[in-house]
Short mmCIF file of C-alpha atoms in Angstrom, two decimals:
data_model
loop_
_atom_site.label_atom_id
_atom_site.label_comp_id
_atom_site.label_asym_id
_atom_site.label_seq_id
_atom_site.Cartn_x
_atom_site.Cartn_y
_atom_site.Cartn_z
CA MET A 1 108.29 -9.31 95.83
CA ARG A 2 108.85 -7.29 93.36
CA VAL A 3 105.59 -5.16 91.93
CA ILE A 4 104.92 -3.06 89.51
CA ILE A 5 103.73 0.86 90.74
CA CYS A 6 102.99 2.98 88.18
CA CYS A 7 104.46 4.48 85.33
CA ASP A 8 106.00 7.95 85.37
CA PHE A 9 108.65 10.36 85.09
CA VAL A 10 112.14 9.48 85.35
CA GLU A 11 114.43 11.58 86.83
CA PRO A 12 117.32 13.09 84.38
CA GLU A 13 120.70 10.59 84.52
CA ARG A 14 118.93 7.82 85.48
CA VAL A 15 118.52 4.53 83.34
CA CYS A 16 116.61 1.66 82.95
CA ALA A 17 116.84 -0.39 86.05
CA ARG A 18 117.03 -3.53 84.34
CA ARG A 19 120.38 -5.54 84.00
CA GLY A 20 122.56 -5.00 81.21
CA CYS A 21 120.21 -2.55 79.81
CA GLY A 22 121.43 1.09 80.37
CA HIS A 23 118.77 3.30 78.54
CA MET A 24 118.30 6.87 79.53
CA LEU A 25 114.66 7.33 80.25
CA THR A 26 112.07 10.00 80.20
CA ARG A 27 109.56 8.15 81.28
CA GLY A 28 109.42 4.44 82.92
CA TYR A 29 107.69 1.22 84.53
CA PHE A 30 108.56 2.06 88.50
CA VAL A 31 109.23 -1.41 90.33
CA ARG A 32 109.26 -1.37 94.14
CA SER A 33 111.74 -4.32 95.15
CA GLU A 34 111.94 -5.53 98.56
CA ASP A 35 113.95 -3.26 99.54
CA GLY A 36 111.25 -0.97 99.29
CA VAL A 37 113.11 1.05 96.24
CA GLU A 38 111.35 2.03 93.41
CA ARG A 39 113.71 1.76 90.42
CA PRO A 40 112.14 2.60 86.76
CA TYR A 41 112.49 0.12 83.57
CA GLY A 42 111.54 0.59 79.85
CA LYS A 43 108.88 -0.88 78.41
CA ASP A 44 110.28 -3.44 76.64
CA CYS A 45 112.37 -4.21 79.88
CA ILE A 46 109.39 -4.52 82.53
CA GLN A 47 107.88 -6.92 79.48
CA HIS A 48 110.71 -8.85 79.92
CA GLU A 49 111.11 -9.06 83.38
CA PHE A 50 107.85 -9.49 84.28
CA GLY A 51 106.22 -11.12 81.07
CA ILE A 52 104.36 -9.76 77.55
CA GLY A 53 101.77 -7.18 78.38
CA ALA A 54 102.93 -6.55 82.00
CA HIS A 55 102.58 -2.94 80.90
CA ARG A 56 99.03 -3.10 80.48
CA GLY A 57 96.44 -2.04 83.16
CA ILE A 58 99.78 -0.01 85.14
CA PRO A 59 98.43 3.75 86.29
CA ASP A 60 99.99 6.25 83.86
CA LEU A 61 101.20 9.35 85.92
CA THR A 62 102.28 11.25 82.61
CA ILE A 63 98.98 11.20 80.33
CA ARG A 64 96.39 13.83 80.57
CA ASP A 65 94.28 12.76 77.70
CA GLY A 66 93.76 9.34 76.80
CA ALA A 67 93.08 8.80 80.12
CA PRO A 68 90.24 5.71 80.87
CA ASN A 69 86.54 6.87 80.67
CA SER A 70 85.78 7.73 84.01
CA LYS A 71 82.20 8.05 83.59
CA ARG A 72 81.31 4.89 84.80
CA ASN A 73 77.66 2.97 82.86
CA ASN A 74 75.09 2.87 85.27
CA SER A 75 73.36 0.34 84.44
CA ARG A 76 76.44 -1.28 85.84
CA ARG A 77 75.67 -2.63 89.61
CA ASN A 78 77.44 -0.08 91.96
CA ASP A 79 78.88 -2.64 94.68
CA SER A 80 81.71 -4.15 96.35
CA LEU A 81 81.74 -7.10 94.51
CA HIS A 82 81.45 -5.73 90.81
CA VAL A 83 84.17 -2.92 89.37
CA ASP A 84 85.35 -2.91 85.83
CA HIS A 85 88.66 -2.26 85.17
CA ASP A 86 89.00 1.63 84.12
CA ASP A 87 87.65 1.95 87.97
CA THR A 88 90.45 -0.06 88.36
CA LEU A 89 92.73 1.48 86.76
CA ILE A 90 91.15 5.14 87.93
CA ALA A 91 91.40 4.33 91.36
CA LYS A 92 95.23 3.26 91.41
CA ARG A 93 95.80 6.58 89.33
CA TYR A 94 93.98 8.70 91.88
CA LEU A 95 95.49 6.85 94.98
CA LEU A 96 98.80 7.44 93.96
CA LEU A 97 98.57 11.12 92.90
CA ARG A 98 96.68 11.95 96.23
CA SER A 99 99.05 10.33 98.69
CA ARG A 100 102.20 11.23 97.26
CA LEU A 101 101.43 14.63 97.31
CA ALA A 102 100.01 14.92 100.22
CA GLU A 103 103.12 13.41 101.51
CA LEU A 104 105.39 16.58 100.09
CA PRO A 105 106.32 19.28 102.58
CA TYR A 106 104.19 23.02 102.02
CA ALA A 107 100.98 21.20 100.17
CA ASP A 108 97.48 21.66 100.55
CA ASN A 109 96.83 19.97 104.12
CA GLY A 110 93.11 19.20 102.75
CA LEU A 111 95.22 16.27 100.19
CA ARG A 112 95.50 14.51 103.97
CA TYR A 113 93.38 11.30 104.37
CA GLN A 114 94.48 9.03 106.37
CA GLN A 115 92.52 5.86 104.88
CA LEU A 116 93.75 6.64 101.39
CA ALA A 117 97.51 6.71 103.00
CA ASP A 118 96.76 3.45 104.43
CA ILE A 119 95.36 2.01 101.03
CA HIS A 120 98.44 3.42 99.62
CA ALA A 121 101.24 1.92 102.30
CA GLN A 122 98.83 -1.44 101.22
CA TYR A 123 98.97 -0.96 97.54
CA VAL A 124 103.13 -0.08 97.14
CA ASN A 125 103.42 -3.64 98.43
CA THR A 126 101.01 -5.87 95.88
CA GLY A 127 100.05 -3.65 93.16
CA GLU A 128 96.17 -4.78 93.85
CA LEU A 129 93.13 -2.85 95.29
CA SER A 130 90.41 -4.57 96.70
CA ALA A 131 86.90 -3.83 94.30
CA SER A 132 85.31 -2.19 97.88
CA GLU A 133 88.76 -0.43 98.50
CA VAL A 134 88.11 0.63 94.46
CA ASN A 135 84.65 1.26 94.73
CA HIS A 136 85.41 3.76 97.43
CA ILE A 137 88.22 6.08 96.61
CA VAL A 138 86.66 6.44 93.13
CA ALA A 139 83.56 7.34 95.34
CA ILE A 140 85.73 9.91 97.04
CA GLU A 141 86.79 11.33 93.68
CA ARG A 142 83.68 11.84 92.12
CA HIS A 143 82.02 13.27 95.21
CA GLN A 144 80.21 16.27 94.43
CA ARG A 145 81.62 17.96 97.68
CA THR A 146 85.03 17.12 96.38
CA PRO A 147 86.80 20.18 94.97
CA HIS A 148 87.97 20.57 91.78
CA LYS A 149 91.71 20.92 93.49
CA TYR A 150 91.37 17.45 94.59
CA LYS A 151 90.13 15.99 91.62
CA ALA A 152 92.29 13.63 89.78
CA ILE A 153 92.80 15.41 86.73
CA ASN A 154 93.81 18.78 88.32
CA LEU A 155 95.99 16.39 90.87
CA LEU A 156 97.87 14.69 86.91
CA ASP A 157 98.33 18.38 86.45
CA VAL A 158 99.73 19.27 89.74
CA HIS A 159 102.16 16.61 89.30
CA THR A 160 103.53 16.93 86.05
CA ALA A 161 104.31 20.63 86.74
CA LEU A 162 105.81 20.26 90.02
CA ARG A 163 108.08 17.37 88.49
CA GLN A 164 108.93 20.21 85.40
CA ILE A 165 109.27 23.26 88.45
CA ASP A 166 111.86 20.38 89.94
CA LYS A 167 113.57 19.81 87.30
CA LYS A 168 114.29 23.58 86.58
CA ILE A 169 115.57 24.37 89.98
CA ARG A 170 118.23 21.31 89.38
CA ASN A 171 119.18 23.05 85.82
CA ALA A 172 118.81 26.42 87.45
CA THR A 173 122.56 28.39 86.83
CA SER A 174 122.26 31.12 89.73
CA ASP A 175 120.91 31.91 93.19
CA LYS A 176 118.04 34.13 91.85
CA SER A 177 116.64 31.65 90.04
CA VAL A 178 116.19 29.18 92.17
CA GLU A 179 114.44 31.77 94.42
CA TYR A 180 111.95 32.26 91.68
CA LEU A 181 111.57 28.73 90.87
CA ASN A 182 111.06 27.48 94.85
CA SER A 183 108.11 30.13 95.21
CA ILE A 184 106.05 29.16 92.36
CA ARG A 185 107.22 25.29 93.81
CA HIS A 186 105.83 26.12 96.78
CA GLY A 187 105.54 29.58 97.85
CA LYS A 188 102.29 31.24 98.95
CA HIS A 189 100.93 31.62 96.13
CA GLY A 190 102.72 28.61 94.63
CA LEU A 191 101.97 25.45 92.86
CA LEU A 192 101.98 22.98 96.42
CA PRO A 193 99.59 25.13 98.78
CA ASN A 194 97.11 25.99 96.06
CA LEU A 195 97.61 23.12 93.98
CA ARG A 196 97.03 25.24 91.13
CA LEU A 197 98.75 27.70 89.02
CA SER A 198 97.55 31.04 87.36
CA GLN A 199 98.59 31.24 83.21
CA LYS A 200 100.88 34.61 83.94
CA GLN A 201 103.24 32.09 86.32
CA ILE A 202 103.01 29.28 83.84
CA MET A 203 104.38 31.15 80.98
CA GLN A 204 106.76 33.00 83.22
CA THR A 205 107.99 29.65 83.74
CA ASP A 206 108.28 28.16 80.52
CA LEU A 207 106.16 24.93 81.84
CA LYS A 208 104.42 22.69 79.01
CA LEU A 209 101.22 21.37 80.37
CA HIS A 210 97.99 20.80 78.97
CA LYS A 211 96.18 23.47 77.60
CA ASN A 212 93.05 23.12 80.43
CA ALA A 213 95.38 22.98 82.85
CA PHE A 214 94.04 24.86 86.29
CA GLN A 215 91.15 26.00 84.39
CA PHE A 216 88.76 26.03 87.54
#
């Protein structure tokens, strides 16, 4: 069974996985195959493979603005049998961001939450979340005791910054540059241990982030 997992940034030199396409991608729709490998497809090719509109309802890990409205309509029933489409997208995106960052070496230990890890393991094989799982995940993200650094918007900024830093490391031409970028990535005052960067670090590393990134 092939499952569309998310839309995400694509590493340089990777091409659309649809046979015969060969288009270079900067972002794509990642499909997990039976072998457990996730491969990127372009927007047209994902619809060719899975049907028109297949890209709709897929969590996007590349866009900060224009994300689904995360404010629940309070007139709706908040129970395990009633979830709206936006909440499902919010839950999927938060699950992917938090679970995948938690798996990285040097990442803030507070990201790790076994129940989310278990749900993530199931999600990547089915592409689906139950109504109760959606409500549970959204409740975690919105809870007033959840620190801002663990909120979806911040984790999205961390994910975006990390992809840019990793690209700069691959393209670095000197050991000094690699050492500096690694310190920004996972050093004591770096991105992964702290889930934020200072404005000085962002400017010195020339990262292209949202103007409000890490403003907390």
